[in-house]
Short mmCIF file of N, CA and C in Angstrom, two decimals:
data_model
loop_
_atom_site.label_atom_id
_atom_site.label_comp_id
_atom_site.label_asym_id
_atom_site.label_seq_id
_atom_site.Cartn_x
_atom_site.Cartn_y
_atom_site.Cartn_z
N UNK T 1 -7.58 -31.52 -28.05
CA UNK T 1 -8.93 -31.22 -27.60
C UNK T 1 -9.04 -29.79 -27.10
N UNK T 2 -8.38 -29.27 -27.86
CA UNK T 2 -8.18 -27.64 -27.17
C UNK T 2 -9.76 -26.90 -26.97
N UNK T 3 -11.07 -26.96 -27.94
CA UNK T 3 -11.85 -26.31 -27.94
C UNK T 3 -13.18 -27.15 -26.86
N UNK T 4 -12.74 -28.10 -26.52
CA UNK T 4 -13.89 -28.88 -25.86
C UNK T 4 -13.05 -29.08 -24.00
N UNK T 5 -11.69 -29.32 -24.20
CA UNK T 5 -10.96 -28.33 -23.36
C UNK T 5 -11.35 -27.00 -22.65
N UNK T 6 -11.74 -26.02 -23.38
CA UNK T 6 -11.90 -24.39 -23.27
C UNK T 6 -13.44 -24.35 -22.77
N UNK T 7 -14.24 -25.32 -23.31
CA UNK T 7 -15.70 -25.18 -22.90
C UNK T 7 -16.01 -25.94 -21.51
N UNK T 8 -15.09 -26.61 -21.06
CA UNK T 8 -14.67 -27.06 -19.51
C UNK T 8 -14.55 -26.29 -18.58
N UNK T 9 -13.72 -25.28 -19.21
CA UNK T 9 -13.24 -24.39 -17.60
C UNK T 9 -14.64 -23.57 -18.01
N UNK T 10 -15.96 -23.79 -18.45
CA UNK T 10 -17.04 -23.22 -18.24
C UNK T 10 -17.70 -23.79 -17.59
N UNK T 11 -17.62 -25.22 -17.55
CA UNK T 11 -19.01 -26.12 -17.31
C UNK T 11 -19.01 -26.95 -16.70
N UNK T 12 -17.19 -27.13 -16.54
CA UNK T 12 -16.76 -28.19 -15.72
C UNK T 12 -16.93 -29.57 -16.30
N UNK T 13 -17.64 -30.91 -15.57
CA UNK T 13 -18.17 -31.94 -16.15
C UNK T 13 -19.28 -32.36 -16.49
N UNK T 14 -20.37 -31.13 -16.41
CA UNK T 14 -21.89 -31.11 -16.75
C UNK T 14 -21.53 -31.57 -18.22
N UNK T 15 -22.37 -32.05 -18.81
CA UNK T 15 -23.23 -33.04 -20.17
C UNK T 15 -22.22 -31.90 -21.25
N UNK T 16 -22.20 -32.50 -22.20
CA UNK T 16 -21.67 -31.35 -23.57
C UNK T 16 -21.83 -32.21 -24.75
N UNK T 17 -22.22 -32.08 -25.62
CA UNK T 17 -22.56 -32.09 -27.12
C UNK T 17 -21.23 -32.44 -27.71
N UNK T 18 -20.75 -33.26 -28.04
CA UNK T 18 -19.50 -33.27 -28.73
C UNK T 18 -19.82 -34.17 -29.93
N UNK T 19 -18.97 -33.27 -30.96
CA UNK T 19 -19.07 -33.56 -32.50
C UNK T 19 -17.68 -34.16 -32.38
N UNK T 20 -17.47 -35.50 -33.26
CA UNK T 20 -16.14 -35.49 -33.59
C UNK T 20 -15.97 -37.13 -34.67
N UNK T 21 -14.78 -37.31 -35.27
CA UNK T 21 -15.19 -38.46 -35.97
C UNK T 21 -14.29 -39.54 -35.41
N UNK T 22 -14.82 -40.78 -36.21
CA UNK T 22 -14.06 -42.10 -35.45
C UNK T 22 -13.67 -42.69 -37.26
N UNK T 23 -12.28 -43.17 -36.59
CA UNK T 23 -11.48 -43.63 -38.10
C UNK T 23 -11.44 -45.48 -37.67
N UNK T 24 -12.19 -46.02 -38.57
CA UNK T 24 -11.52 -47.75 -38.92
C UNK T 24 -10.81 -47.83 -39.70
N UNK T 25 -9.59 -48.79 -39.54
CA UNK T 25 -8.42 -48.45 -40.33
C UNK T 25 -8.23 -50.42 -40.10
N UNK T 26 -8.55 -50.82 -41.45
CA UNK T 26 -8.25 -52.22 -41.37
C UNK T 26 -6.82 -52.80 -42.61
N UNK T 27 -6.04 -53.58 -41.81
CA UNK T 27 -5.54 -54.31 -42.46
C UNK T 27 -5.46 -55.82 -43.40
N UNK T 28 -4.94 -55.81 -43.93
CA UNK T 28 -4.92 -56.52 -45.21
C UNK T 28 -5.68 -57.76 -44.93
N UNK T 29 -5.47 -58.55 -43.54
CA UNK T 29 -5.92 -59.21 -43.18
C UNK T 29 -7.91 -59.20 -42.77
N UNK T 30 -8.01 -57.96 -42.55
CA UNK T 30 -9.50 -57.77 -42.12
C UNK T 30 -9.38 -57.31 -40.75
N UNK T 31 -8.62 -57.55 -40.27
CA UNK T 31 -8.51 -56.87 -38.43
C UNK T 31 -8.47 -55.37 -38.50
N UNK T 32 -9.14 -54.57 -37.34
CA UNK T 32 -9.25 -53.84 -37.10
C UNK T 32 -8.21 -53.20 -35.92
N UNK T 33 -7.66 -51.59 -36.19
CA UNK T 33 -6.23 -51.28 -35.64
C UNK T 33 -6.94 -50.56 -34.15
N UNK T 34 -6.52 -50.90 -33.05
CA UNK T 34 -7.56 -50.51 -31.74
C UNK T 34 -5.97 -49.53 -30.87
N UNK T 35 -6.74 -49.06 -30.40
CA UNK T 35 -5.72 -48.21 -29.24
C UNK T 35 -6.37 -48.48 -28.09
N UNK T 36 -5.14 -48.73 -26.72
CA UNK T 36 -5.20 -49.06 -25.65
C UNK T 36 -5.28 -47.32 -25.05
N UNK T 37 -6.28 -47.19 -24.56
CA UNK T 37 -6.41 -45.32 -24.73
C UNK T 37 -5.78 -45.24 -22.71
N UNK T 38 -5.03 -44.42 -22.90
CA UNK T 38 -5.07 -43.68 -21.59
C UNK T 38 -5.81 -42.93 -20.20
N UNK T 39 -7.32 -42.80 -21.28
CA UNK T 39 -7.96 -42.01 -19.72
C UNK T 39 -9.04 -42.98 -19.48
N UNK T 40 -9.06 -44.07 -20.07
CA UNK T 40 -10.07 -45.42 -19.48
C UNK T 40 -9.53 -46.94 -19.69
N UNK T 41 -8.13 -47.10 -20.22
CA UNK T 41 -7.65 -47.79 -20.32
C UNK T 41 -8.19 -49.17 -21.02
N UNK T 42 -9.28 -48.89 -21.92
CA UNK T 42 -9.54 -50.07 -22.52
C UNK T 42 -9.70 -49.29 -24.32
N UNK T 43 -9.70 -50.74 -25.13
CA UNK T 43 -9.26 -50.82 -25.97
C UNK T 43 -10.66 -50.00 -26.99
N UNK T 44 -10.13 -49.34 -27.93
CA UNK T 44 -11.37 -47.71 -28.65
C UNK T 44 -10.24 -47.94 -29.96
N UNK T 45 -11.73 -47.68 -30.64
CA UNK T 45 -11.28 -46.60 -32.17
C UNK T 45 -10.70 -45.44 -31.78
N UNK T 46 -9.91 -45.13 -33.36
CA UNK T 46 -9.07 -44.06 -33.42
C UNK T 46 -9.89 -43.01 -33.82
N UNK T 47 -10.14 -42.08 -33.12
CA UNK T 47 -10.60 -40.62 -33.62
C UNK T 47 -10.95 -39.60 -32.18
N UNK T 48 -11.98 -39.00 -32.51
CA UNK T 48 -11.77 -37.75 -31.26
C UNK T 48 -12.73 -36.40 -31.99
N UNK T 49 -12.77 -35.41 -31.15
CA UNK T 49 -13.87 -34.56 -31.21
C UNK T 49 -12.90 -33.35 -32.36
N UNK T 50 -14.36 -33.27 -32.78
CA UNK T 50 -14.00 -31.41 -34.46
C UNK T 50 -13.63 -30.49 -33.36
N UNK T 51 -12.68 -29.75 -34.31
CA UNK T 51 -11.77 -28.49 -33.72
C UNK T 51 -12.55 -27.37 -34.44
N UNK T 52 -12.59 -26.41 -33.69
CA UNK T 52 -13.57 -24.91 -34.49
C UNK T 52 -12.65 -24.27 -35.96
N UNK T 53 -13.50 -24.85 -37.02
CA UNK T 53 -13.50 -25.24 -38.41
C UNK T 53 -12.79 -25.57 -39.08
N UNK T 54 -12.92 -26.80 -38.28
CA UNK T 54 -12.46 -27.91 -39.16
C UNK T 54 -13.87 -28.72 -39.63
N UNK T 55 -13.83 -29.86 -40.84
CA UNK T 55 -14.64 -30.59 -41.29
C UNK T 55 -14.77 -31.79 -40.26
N UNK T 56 -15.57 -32.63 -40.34
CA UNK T 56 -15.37 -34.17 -39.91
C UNK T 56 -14.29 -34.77 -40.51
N UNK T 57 -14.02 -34.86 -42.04
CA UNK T 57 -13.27 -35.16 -42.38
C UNK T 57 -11.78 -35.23 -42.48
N UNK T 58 -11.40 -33.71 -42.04
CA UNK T 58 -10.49 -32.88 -41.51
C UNK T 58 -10.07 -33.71 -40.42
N UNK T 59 -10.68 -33.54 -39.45
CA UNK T 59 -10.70 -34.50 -38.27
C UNK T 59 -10.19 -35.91 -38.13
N UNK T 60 -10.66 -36.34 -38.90
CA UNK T 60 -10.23 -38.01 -38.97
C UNK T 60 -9.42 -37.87 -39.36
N UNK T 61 -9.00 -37.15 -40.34
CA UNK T 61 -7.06 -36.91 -40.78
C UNK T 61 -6.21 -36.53 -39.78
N UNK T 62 -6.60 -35.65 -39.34
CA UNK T 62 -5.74 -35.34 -37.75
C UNK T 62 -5.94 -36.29 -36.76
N UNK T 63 -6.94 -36.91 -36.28
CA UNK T 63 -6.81 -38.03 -35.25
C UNK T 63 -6.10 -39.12 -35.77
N UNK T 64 -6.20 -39.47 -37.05
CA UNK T 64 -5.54 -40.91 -37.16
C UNK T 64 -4.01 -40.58 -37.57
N UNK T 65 -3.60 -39.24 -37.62
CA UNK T 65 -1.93 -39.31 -37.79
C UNK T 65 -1.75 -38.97 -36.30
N UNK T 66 -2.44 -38.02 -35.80
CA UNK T 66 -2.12 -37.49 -34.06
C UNK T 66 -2.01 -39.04 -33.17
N UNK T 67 -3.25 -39.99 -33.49
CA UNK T 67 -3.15 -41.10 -32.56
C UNK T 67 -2.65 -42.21 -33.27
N UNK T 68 -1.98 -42.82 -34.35
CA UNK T 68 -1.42 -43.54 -34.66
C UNK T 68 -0.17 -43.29 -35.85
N UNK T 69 0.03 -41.94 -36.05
CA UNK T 69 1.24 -42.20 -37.19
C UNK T 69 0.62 -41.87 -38.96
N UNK T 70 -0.52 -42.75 -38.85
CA UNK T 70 -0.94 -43.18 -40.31
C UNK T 70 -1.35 -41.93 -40.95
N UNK T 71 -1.56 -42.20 -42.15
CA UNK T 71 -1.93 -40.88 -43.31
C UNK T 71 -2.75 -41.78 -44.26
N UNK T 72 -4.24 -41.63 -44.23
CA UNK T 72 -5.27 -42.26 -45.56
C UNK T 72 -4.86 -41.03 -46.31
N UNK T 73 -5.12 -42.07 -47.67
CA UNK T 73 -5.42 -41.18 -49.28
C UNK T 73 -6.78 -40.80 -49.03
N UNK T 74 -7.96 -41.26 -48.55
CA UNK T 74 -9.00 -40.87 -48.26
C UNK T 74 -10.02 -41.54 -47.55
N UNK T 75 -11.21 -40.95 -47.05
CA UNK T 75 -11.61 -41.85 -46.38
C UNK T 75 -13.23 -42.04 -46.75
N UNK T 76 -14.02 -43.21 -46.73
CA UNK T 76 -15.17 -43.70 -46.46
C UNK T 76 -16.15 -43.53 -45.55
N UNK T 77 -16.98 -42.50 -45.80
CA UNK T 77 -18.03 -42.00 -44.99
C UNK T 77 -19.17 -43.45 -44.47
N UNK T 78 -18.66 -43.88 -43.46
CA UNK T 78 -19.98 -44.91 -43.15
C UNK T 78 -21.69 -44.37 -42.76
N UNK T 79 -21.76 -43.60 -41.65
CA UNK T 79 -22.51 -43.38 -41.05
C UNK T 79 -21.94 -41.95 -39.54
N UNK T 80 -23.42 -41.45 -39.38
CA UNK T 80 -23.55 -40.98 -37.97
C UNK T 80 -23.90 -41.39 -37.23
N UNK T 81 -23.08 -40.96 -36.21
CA UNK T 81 -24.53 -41.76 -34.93
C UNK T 81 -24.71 -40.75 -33.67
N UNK T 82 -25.79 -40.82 -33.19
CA UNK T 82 -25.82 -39.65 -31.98
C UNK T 82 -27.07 -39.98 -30.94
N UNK T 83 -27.61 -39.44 -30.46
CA UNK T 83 -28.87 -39.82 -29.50
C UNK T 83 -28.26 -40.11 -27.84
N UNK T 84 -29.01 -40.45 -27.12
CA UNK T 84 -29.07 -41.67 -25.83
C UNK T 84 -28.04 -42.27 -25.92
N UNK T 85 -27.98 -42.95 -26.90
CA UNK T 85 -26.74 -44.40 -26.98
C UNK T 85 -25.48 -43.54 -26.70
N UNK T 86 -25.38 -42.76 -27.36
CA UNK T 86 -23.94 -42.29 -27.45
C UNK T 86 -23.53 -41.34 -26.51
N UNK T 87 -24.10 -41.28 -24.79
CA UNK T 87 -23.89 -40.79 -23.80
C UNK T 87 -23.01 -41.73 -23.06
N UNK T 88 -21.61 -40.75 -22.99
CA UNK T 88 -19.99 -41.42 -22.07
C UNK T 88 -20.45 -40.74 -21.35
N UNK T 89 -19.57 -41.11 -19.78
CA UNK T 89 -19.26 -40.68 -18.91
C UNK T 89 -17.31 -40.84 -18.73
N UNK T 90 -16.74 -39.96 -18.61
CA UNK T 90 -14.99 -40.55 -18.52
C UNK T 90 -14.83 -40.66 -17.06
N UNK T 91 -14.28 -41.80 -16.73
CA UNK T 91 -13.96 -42.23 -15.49
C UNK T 91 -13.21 -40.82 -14.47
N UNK T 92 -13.37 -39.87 -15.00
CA UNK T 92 -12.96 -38.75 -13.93
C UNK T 92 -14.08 -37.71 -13.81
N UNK T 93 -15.25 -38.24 -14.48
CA UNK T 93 -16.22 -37.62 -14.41
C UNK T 93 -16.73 -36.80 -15.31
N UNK T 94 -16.23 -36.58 -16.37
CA UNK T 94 -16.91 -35.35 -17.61
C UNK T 94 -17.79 -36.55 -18.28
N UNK T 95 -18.74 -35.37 -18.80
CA UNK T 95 -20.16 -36.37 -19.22
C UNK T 95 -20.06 -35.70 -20.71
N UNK T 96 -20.48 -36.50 -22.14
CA UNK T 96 -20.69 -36.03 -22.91
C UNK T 96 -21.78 -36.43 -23.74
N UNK T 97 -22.13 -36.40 -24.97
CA UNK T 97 -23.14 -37.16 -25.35
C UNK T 97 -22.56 -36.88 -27.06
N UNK T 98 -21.85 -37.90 -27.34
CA UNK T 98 -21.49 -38.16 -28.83
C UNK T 98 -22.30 -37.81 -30.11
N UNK T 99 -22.05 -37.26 -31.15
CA UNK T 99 -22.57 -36.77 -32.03
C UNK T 99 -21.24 -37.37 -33.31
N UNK T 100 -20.96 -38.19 -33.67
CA UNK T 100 -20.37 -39.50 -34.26
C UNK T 100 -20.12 -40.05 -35.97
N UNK T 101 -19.12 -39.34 -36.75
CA UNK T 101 -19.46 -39.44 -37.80
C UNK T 101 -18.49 -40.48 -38.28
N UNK T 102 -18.46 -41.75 -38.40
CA UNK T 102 -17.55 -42.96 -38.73
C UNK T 102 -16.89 -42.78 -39.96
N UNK T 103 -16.05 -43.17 -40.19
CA UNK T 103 -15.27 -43.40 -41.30
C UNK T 103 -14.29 -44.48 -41.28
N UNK T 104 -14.33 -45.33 -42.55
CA UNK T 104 -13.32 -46.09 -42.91
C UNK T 104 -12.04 -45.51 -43.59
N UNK T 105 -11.11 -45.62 -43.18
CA UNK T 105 -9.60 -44.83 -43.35
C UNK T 105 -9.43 -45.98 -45.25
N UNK T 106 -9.21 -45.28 -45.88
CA UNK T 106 -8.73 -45.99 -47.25
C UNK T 106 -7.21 -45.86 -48.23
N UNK T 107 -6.44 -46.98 -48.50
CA UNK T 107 -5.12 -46.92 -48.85
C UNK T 107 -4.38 -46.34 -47.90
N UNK T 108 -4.15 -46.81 -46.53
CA UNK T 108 -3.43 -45.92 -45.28
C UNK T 108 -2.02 -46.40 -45.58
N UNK T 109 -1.06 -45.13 -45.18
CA UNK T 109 0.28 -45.19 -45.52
C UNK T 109 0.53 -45.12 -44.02
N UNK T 110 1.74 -46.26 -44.20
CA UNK T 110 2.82 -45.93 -42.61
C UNK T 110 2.43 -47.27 -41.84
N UNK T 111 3.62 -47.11 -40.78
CA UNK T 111 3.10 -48.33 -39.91
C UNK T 111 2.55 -47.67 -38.51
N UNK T 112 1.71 -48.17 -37.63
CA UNK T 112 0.94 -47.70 -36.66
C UNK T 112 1.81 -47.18 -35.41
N UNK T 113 1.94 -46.50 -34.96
CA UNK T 113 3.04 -46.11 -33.61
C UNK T 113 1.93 -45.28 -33.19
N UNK T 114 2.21 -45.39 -31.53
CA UNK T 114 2.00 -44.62 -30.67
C UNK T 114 2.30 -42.79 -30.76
N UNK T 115 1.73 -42.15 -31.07
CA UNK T 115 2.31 -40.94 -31.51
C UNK T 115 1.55 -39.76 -30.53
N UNK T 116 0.98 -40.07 -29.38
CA UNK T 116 0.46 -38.33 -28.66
C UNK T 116 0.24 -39.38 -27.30
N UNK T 117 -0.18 -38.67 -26.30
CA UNK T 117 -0.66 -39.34 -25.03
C UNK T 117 -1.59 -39.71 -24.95
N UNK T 118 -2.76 -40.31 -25.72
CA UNK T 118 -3.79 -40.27 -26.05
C UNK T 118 -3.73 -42.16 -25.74
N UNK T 119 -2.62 -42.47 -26.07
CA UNK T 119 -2.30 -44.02 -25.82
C UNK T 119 -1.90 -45.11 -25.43
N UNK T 120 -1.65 -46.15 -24.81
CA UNK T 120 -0.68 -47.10 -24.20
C UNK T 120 0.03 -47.55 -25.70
N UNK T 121 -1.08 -48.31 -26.24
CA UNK T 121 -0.38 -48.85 -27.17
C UNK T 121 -1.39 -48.83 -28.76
N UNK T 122 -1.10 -49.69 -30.12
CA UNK T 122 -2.09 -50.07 -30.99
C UNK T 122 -1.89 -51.18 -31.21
N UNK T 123 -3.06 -52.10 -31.39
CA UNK T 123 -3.23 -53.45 -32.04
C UNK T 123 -4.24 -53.65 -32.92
N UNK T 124 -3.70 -54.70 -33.81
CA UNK T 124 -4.56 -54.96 -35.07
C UNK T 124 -5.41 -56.42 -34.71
N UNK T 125 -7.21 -56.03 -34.08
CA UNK T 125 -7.67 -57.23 -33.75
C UNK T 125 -8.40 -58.45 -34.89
N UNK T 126 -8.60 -59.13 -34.87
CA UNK T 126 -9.89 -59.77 -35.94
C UNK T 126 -10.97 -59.61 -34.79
N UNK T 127 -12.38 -59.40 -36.13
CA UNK T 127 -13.59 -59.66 -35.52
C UNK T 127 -14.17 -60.56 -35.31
N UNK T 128 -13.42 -61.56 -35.57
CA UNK T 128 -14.07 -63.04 -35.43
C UNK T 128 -14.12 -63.73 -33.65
N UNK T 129 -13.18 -62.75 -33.09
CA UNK T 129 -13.23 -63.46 -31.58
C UNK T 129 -13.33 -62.11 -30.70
N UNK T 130 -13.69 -62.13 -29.78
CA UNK T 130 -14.28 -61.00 -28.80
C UNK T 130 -12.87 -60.15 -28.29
N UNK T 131 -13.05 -59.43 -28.09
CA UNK T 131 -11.67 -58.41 -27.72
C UNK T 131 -11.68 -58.08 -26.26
N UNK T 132 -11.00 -58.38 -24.98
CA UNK T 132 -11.25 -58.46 -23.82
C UNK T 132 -11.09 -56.53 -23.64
N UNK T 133 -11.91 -55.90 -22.69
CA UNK T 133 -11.71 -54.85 -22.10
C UNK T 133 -12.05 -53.95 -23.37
N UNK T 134 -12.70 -54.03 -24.04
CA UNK T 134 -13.62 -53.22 -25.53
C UNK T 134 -14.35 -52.39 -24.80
N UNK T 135 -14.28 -50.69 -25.41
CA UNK T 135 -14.79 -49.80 -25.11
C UNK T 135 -16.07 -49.74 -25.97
N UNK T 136 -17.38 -49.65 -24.95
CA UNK T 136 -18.66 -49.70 -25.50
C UNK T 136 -18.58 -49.14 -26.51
N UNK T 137 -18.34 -48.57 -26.68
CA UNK T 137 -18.51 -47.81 -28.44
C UNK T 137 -17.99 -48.33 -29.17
N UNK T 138 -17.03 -48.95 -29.33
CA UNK T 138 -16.36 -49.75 -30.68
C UNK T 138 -17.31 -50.96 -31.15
N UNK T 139 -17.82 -51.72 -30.04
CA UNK T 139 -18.61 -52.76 -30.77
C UNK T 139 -19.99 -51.62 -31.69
N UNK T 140 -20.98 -50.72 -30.84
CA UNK T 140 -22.02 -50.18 -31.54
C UNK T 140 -21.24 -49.72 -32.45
N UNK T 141 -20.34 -49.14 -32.55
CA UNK T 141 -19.50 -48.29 -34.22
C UNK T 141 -19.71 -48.91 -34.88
N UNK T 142 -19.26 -50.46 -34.79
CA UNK T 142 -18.85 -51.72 -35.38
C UNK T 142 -20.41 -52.05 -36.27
N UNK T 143 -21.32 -51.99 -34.99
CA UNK T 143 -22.56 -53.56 -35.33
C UNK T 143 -23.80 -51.84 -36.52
N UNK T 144 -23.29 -50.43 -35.89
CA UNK T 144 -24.51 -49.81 -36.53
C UNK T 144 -24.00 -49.53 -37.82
N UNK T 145 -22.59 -50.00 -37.87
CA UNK T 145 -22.04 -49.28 -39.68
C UNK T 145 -22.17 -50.53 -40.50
N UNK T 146 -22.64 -51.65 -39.83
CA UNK T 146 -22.90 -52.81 -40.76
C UNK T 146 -22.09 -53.72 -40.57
N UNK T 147 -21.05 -53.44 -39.95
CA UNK T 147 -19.84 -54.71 -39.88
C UNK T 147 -20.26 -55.67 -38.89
N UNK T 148 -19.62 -57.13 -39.42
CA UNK T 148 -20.01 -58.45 -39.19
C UNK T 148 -19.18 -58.31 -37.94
N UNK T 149 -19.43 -58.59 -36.46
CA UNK T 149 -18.91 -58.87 -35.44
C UNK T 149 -19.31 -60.29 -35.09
N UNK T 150 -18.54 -61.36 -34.86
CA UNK T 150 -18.88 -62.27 -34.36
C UNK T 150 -18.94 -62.52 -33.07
N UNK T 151 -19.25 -61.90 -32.17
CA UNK T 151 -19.20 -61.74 -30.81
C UNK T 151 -20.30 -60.71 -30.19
#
C-alpha cells in the first residue's frame, strides 16, 4: 500500500478515494477462498488498492499472489462498485470510500498460503451457510456481482 500509505502522512485519517480491485477465487467445489485479515480481524476477499500505474487488473494479480500464493491465467471482470455503500472506516481510524472493481480469478495455479502480513489465515467457505465474523463487503461483493448467497 505504498501510494495510499504516502497520501496519509498528508491527511492522516480524513476520507480518501481509494481505487483498488477485489479477486474471487473459487474452488472446484464452489466455495469461496476468504482471508482472516489482520487489521480487523474478520474474514474479506482477496485484493487491495491500485499502485500509481498499474491497471485494475494488474492489481488483482499482485494482491492475489501478495495475499495468498496463487497465480490466475486470467481473470473475469464482474463489476464496479463505488458510492455511499462502499464507505470503511478501519478500526484504527482511517476512513476511505471504495471505488471497487471485482474480479473472478480464472484457472488459478498453486495452493493458498498465507504469504504477506496482510493475514491470519485462508479458508475455502461455501455459500450455502453464513460465514461467522464476514466483513461487510464480501457479502455486497457477493449479492451486487450476482452471486447466489444463501444467507
Amino acid at each position: 500500500m505504498g501510494y495510499i500509505m504516502d497520501l496519509r502522512n498528508f491527511v492522516g485519517s480524513s476520507p480518501l478515494i481509494m481505487v483498488g480491485s477485489c479477486v474471487l477465487i473459487f474452488n472446484q467445489a464452489g466455495e469461496l477462498l476468504l482471508q482472516r485479515r489482520t487489521d480487523s480481524n474478520d474474514w474479506g476477499t482477496i485484493g487491495g488498492s491500485v499502485e500509481l500505474g498499474e491497471s485494475l487488473e494488474e492489481a488483482a494479480a499482485r494482491e492475489l499472489y501478495e495475499e495468498a500464493g496463487l497465480i490466475a491465467e486470467s481473470f473475469k471482470f464482474i463489476t464496479i462498485l463505488s458510492g455511499k455503500d462502499m464507505y470503511y472506516k478501519y478500526p484504527h481510524g482511517d476512513e476511505i470510500y471504495n471505488v471497487m472493481a471485482i474480479y473472478e480469478a480464472q484457472n488459478v495455479q498453486g495452493n493458498p498460503k498465507v504469504n504477506d502480513n496482510e493475514s491470519h489465515e485462508l479458508r475455502y467457505f461455501s455459500l450455502e451457510e453464513p460465514i461467522e465474523n464476514l466483513n461487510p463487503f464480501t457479502k455486497h461483493y457477493l449479492k451486487k456481482a450476482g452471486y447466489i448467497v444463501k444467507w
